[in-house]
Tab-separated table of C-alpha atoms in Angstrom:
chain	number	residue	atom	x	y	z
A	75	UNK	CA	36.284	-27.054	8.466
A	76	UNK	CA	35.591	-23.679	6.218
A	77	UNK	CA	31.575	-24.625	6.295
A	78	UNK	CA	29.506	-22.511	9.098
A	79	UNK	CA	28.288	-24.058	11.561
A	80	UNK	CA	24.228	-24.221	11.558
A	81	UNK	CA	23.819	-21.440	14.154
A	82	UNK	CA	26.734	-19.435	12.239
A	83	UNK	CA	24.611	-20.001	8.840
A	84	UNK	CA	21.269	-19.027	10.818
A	85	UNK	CA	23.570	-15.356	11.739
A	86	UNK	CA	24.211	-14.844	8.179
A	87	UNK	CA	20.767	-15.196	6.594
A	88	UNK	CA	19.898	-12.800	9.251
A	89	UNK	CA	22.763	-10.143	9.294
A	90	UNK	CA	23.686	-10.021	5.807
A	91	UNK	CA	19.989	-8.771	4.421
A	92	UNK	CA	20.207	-6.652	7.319
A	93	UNK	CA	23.510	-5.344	6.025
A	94	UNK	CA	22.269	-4.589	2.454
A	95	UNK	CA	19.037	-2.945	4.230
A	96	UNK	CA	21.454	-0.985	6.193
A	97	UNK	CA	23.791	0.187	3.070
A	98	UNK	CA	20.674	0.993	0.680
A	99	UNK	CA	18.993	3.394	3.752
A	100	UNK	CA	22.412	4.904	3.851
A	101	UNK	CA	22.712	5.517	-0.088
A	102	UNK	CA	19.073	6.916	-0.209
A	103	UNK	CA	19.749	9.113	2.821
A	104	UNK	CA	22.950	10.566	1.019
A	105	UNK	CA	20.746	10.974	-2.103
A	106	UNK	CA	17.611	13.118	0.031
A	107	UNK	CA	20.744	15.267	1.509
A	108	UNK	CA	21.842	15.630	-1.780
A	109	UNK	CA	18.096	16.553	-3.126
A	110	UNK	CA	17.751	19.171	0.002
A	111	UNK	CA	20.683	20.824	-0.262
A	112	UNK	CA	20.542	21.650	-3.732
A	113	UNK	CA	16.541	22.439	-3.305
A	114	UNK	CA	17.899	24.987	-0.846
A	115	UNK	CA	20.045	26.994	-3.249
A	116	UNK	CA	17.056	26.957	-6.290
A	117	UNK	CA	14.534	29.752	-5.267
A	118	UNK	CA	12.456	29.267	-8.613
A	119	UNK	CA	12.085	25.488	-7.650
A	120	UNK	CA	10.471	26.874	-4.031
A	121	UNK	CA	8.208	29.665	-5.590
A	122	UNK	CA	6.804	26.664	-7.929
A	123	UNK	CA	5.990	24.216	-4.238
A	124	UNK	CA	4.238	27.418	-2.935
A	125	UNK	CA	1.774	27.195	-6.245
A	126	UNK	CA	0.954	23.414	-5.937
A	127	UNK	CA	0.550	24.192	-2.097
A	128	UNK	CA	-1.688	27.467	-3.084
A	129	UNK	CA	-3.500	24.794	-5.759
A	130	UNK	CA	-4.428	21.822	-3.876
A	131	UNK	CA	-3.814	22.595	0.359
A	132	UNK	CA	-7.717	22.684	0.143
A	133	UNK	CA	-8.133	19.159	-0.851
A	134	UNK	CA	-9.294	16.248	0.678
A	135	UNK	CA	-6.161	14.634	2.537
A	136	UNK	CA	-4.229	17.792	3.083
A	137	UNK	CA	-4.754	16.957	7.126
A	138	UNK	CA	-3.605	17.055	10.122
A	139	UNK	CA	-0.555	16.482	11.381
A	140	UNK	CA	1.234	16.646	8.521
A	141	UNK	CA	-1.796	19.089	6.207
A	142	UNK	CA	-0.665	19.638	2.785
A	143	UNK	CA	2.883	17.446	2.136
A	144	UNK	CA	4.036	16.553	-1.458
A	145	UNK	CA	7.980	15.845	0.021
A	146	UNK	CA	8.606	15.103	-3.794
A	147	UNK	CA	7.575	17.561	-5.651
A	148	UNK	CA	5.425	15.792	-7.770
A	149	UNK	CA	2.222	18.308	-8.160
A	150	UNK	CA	4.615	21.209	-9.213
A	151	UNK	CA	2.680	22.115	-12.190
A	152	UNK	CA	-0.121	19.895	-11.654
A	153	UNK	CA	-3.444	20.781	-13.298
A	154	UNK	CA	-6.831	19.424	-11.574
A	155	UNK	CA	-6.673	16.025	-14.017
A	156	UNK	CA	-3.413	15.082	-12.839
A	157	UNK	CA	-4.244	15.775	-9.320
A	158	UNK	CA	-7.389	13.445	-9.467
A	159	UNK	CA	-5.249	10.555	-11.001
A	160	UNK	CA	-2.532	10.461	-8.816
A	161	UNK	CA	-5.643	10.583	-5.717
A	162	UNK	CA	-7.065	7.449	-7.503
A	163	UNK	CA	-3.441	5.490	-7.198
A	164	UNK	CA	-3.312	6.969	-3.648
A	165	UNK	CA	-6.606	5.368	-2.855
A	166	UNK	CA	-5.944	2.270	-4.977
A	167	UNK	CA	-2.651	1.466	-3.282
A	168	UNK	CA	-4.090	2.320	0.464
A	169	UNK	CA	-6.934	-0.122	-0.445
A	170	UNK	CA	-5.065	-2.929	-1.393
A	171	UNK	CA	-2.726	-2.556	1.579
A	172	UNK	CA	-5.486	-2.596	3.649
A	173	UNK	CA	-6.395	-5.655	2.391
A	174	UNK	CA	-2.710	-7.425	1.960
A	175	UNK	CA	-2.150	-6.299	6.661
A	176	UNK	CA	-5.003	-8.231	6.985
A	177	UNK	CA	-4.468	-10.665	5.240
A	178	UNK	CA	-1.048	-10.837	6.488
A	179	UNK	CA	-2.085	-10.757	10.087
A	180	UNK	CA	-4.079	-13.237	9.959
A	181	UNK	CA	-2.302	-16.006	8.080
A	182	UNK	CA	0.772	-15.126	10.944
A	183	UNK	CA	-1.864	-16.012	13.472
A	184	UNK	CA	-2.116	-19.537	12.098
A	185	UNK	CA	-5.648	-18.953	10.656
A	186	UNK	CA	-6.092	-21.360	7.527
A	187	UNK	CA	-9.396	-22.040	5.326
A	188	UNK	CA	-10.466	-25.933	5.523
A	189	UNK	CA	-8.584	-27.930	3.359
A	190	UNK	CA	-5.747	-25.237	2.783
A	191	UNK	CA	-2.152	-27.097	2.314
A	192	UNK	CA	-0.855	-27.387	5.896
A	193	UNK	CA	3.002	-26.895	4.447
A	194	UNK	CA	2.201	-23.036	3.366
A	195	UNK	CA	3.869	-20.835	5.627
A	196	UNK	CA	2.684	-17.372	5.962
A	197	UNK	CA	4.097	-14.393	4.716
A	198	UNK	CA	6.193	-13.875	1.631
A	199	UNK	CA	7.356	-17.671	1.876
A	200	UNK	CA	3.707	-18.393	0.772
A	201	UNK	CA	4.265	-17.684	-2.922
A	202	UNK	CA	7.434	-20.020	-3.336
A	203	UNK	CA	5.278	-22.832	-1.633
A	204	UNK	CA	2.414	-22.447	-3.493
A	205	UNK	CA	4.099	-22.491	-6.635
A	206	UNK	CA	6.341	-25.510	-5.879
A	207	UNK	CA	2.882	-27.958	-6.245
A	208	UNK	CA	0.345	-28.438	-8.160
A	209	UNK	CA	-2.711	-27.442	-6.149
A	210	UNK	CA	-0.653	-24.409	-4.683
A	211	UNK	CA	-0.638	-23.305	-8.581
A	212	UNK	CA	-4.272	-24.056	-9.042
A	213	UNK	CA	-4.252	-21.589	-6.121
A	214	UNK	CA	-2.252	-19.041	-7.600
A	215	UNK	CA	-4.087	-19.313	-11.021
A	216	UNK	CA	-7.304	-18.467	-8.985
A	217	UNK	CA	-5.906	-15.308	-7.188
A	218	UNK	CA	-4.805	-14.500	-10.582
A	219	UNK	CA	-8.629	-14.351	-11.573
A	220	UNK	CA	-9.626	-13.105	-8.266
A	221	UNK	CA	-7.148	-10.314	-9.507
A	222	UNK	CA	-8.026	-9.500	-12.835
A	223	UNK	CA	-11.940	-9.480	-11.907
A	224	UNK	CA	-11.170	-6.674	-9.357
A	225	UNK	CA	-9.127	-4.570	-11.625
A	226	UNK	CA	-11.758	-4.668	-14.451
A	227	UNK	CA	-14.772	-4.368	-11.834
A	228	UNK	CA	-12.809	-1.286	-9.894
A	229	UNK	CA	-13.159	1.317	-12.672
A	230	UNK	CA	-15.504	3.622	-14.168
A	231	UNK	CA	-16.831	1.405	-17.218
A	232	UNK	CA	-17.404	4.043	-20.337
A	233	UNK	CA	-19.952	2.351	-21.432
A	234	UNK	CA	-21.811	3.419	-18.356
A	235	UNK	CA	-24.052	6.052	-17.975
A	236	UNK	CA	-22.867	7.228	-14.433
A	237	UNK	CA	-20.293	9.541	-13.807
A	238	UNK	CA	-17.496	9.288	-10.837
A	239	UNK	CA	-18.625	11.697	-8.369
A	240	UNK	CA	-15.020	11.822	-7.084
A	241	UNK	CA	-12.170	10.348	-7.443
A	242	UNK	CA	-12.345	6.261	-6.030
A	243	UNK	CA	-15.420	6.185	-6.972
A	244	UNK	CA	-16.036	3.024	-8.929
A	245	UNK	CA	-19.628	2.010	-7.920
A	246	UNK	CA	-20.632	3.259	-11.771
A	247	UNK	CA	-23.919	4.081	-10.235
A	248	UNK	CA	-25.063	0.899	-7.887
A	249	UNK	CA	-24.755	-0.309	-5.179
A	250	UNK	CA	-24.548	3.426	-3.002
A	251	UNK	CA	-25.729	1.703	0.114
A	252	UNK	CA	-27.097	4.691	1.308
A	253	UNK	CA	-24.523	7.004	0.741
A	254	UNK	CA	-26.035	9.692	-1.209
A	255	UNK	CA	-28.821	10.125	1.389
A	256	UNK	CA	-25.716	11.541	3.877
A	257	UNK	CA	-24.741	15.161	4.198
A	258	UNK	CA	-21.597	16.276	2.326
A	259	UNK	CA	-20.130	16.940	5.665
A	260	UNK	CA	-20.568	12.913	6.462
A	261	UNK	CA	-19.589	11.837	3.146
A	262	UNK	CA	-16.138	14.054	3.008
A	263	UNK	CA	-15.359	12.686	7.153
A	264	UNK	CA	-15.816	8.850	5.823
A	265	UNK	CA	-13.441	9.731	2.424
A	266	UNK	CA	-10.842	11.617	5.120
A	267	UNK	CA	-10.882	8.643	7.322
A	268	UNK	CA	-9.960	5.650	4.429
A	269	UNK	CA	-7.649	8.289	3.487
A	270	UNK	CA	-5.740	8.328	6.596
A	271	UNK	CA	-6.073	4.244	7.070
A	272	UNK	CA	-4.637	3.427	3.871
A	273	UNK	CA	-1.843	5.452	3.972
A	274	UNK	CA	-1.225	3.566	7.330
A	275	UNK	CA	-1.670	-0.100	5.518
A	276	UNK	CA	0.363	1.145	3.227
A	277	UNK	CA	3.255	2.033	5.839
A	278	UNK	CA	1.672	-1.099	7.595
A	279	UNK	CA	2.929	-3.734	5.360
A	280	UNK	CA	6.075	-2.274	4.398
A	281	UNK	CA	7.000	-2.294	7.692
A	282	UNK	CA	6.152	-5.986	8.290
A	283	UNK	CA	7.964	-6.923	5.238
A	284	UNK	CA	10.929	-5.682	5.740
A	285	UNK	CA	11.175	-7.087	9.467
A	286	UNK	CA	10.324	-10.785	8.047
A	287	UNK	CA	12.783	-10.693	5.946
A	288	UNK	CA	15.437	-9.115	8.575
A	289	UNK	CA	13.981	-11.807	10.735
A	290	UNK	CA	13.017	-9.578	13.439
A	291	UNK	CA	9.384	-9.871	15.225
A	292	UNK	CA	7.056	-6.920	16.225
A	293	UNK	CA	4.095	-9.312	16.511
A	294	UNK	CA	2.532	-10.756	19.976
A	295	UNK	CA	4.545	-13.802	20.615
A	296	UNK	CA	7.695	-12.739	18.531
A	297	UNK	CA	6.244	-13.880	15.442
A	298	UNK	CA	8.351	-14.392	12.218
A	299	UNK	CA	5.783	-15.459	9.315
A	300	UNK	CA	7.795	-18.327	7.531
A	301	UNK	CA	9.873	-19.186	10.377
């Protein structure tokens, strides 16, 4: 009999993502060898790193441990503008991945809202569930609301009359909760710190992703959302 076994099938679902994980780290480690080497032999292409460090090693998030670190290169050149967009995708991302580990967390924990479909698993196995019924689309078509409201409510409006005061700053002047009675030195410790935790979500869920779909735990209780 040719046909695996069911443990011998259970092996395979686990071993062969893990095997293309495996091969695609090894391509894109060949291809950052590649990048250093030849950044190594270009002078020029070092002299222009020193002038975005020179630029922007001042600015918010150039901390400790790693201070100023643009691995890619992609403020070489950068004026002020450019700078302050790609710090509102850095904040945009970290906040949604804040969001999406908890989230995550606490589905894998068995949490559920009343009346929530009992045959949704958690993790990345919830979208194919929800979408294979008819009240787990009426879910979906909700988040897809939930999701455009945020988007259009998470931006300066130009119709407004308020101006950013830096960049992630959509309150379009309401709802300051106090903030602009704080120092500068409070305001710029508070902006440091969701710095610093959304570039951990962001590292956060990656790193639980990939491990539920290698099928490997690193939660209390060995874990596997969707298993």
């Amino acid at each position: 009999d040719d046909k695996p076994r069911p443990i011998e099938a259970h092996i395979q679902s686990v071993v062969c993502p893990f095997s293309a994980l495996l091969t695609m780290m090894k391509t894109a480690a060949c291809l950052l060898a590649l990048v250093g080497s030849a950044a190594a032999f270009a002078p020029a292409q070092q002299g222009r790193v020193n002038t975005a460090v020179a630029a922007f090693e001042d600015e918010l998030g150039a901390q400790a441990p790693l201070g100023f670190w643009d691995p890619l290169g992609m403020l070489e050149g950068a004026d002020q503008a450019e700078f302050d967009r790609l710090r509102k995708v850095e904040i945009k991302h970290g906040r949604v991945s804040m969001l999406a580990v908890v989230g995550y967390l606490t589905t894998a924990s068995g949490y559920r809202f009343d009346d929530y479909p009992a045959d949704v698993p958690a993790g990345l196995g919830a979208w194919k569930a929800l979408a294979s019924t008819p009240d787990g689309v009426n879910v979906l078509g909700q988040m897809a609301v939930f999701f455009a409201l945020a988007e259009l409510i998470n931006r300066s409006v130009p119709w407004g009359d308020s101006e950013p005061r830096f960049p992630g700053d959509h309150t379009n002047g309401i709802h300051h909760f106090g903030w602009d009675d704080k120092p500068e030195s409070w305001q710029l410790n508070k902006r440091a710190i969701e710095l610093n935790q959304g570039r951990a979500a962001q590292m956060g869920i990656l790193g639980l992703i990939i491990h539920e779909q290698m099928g490997v735990s690193i939660l209390p209780g060995n874990i596997i959302p969707g298993q």
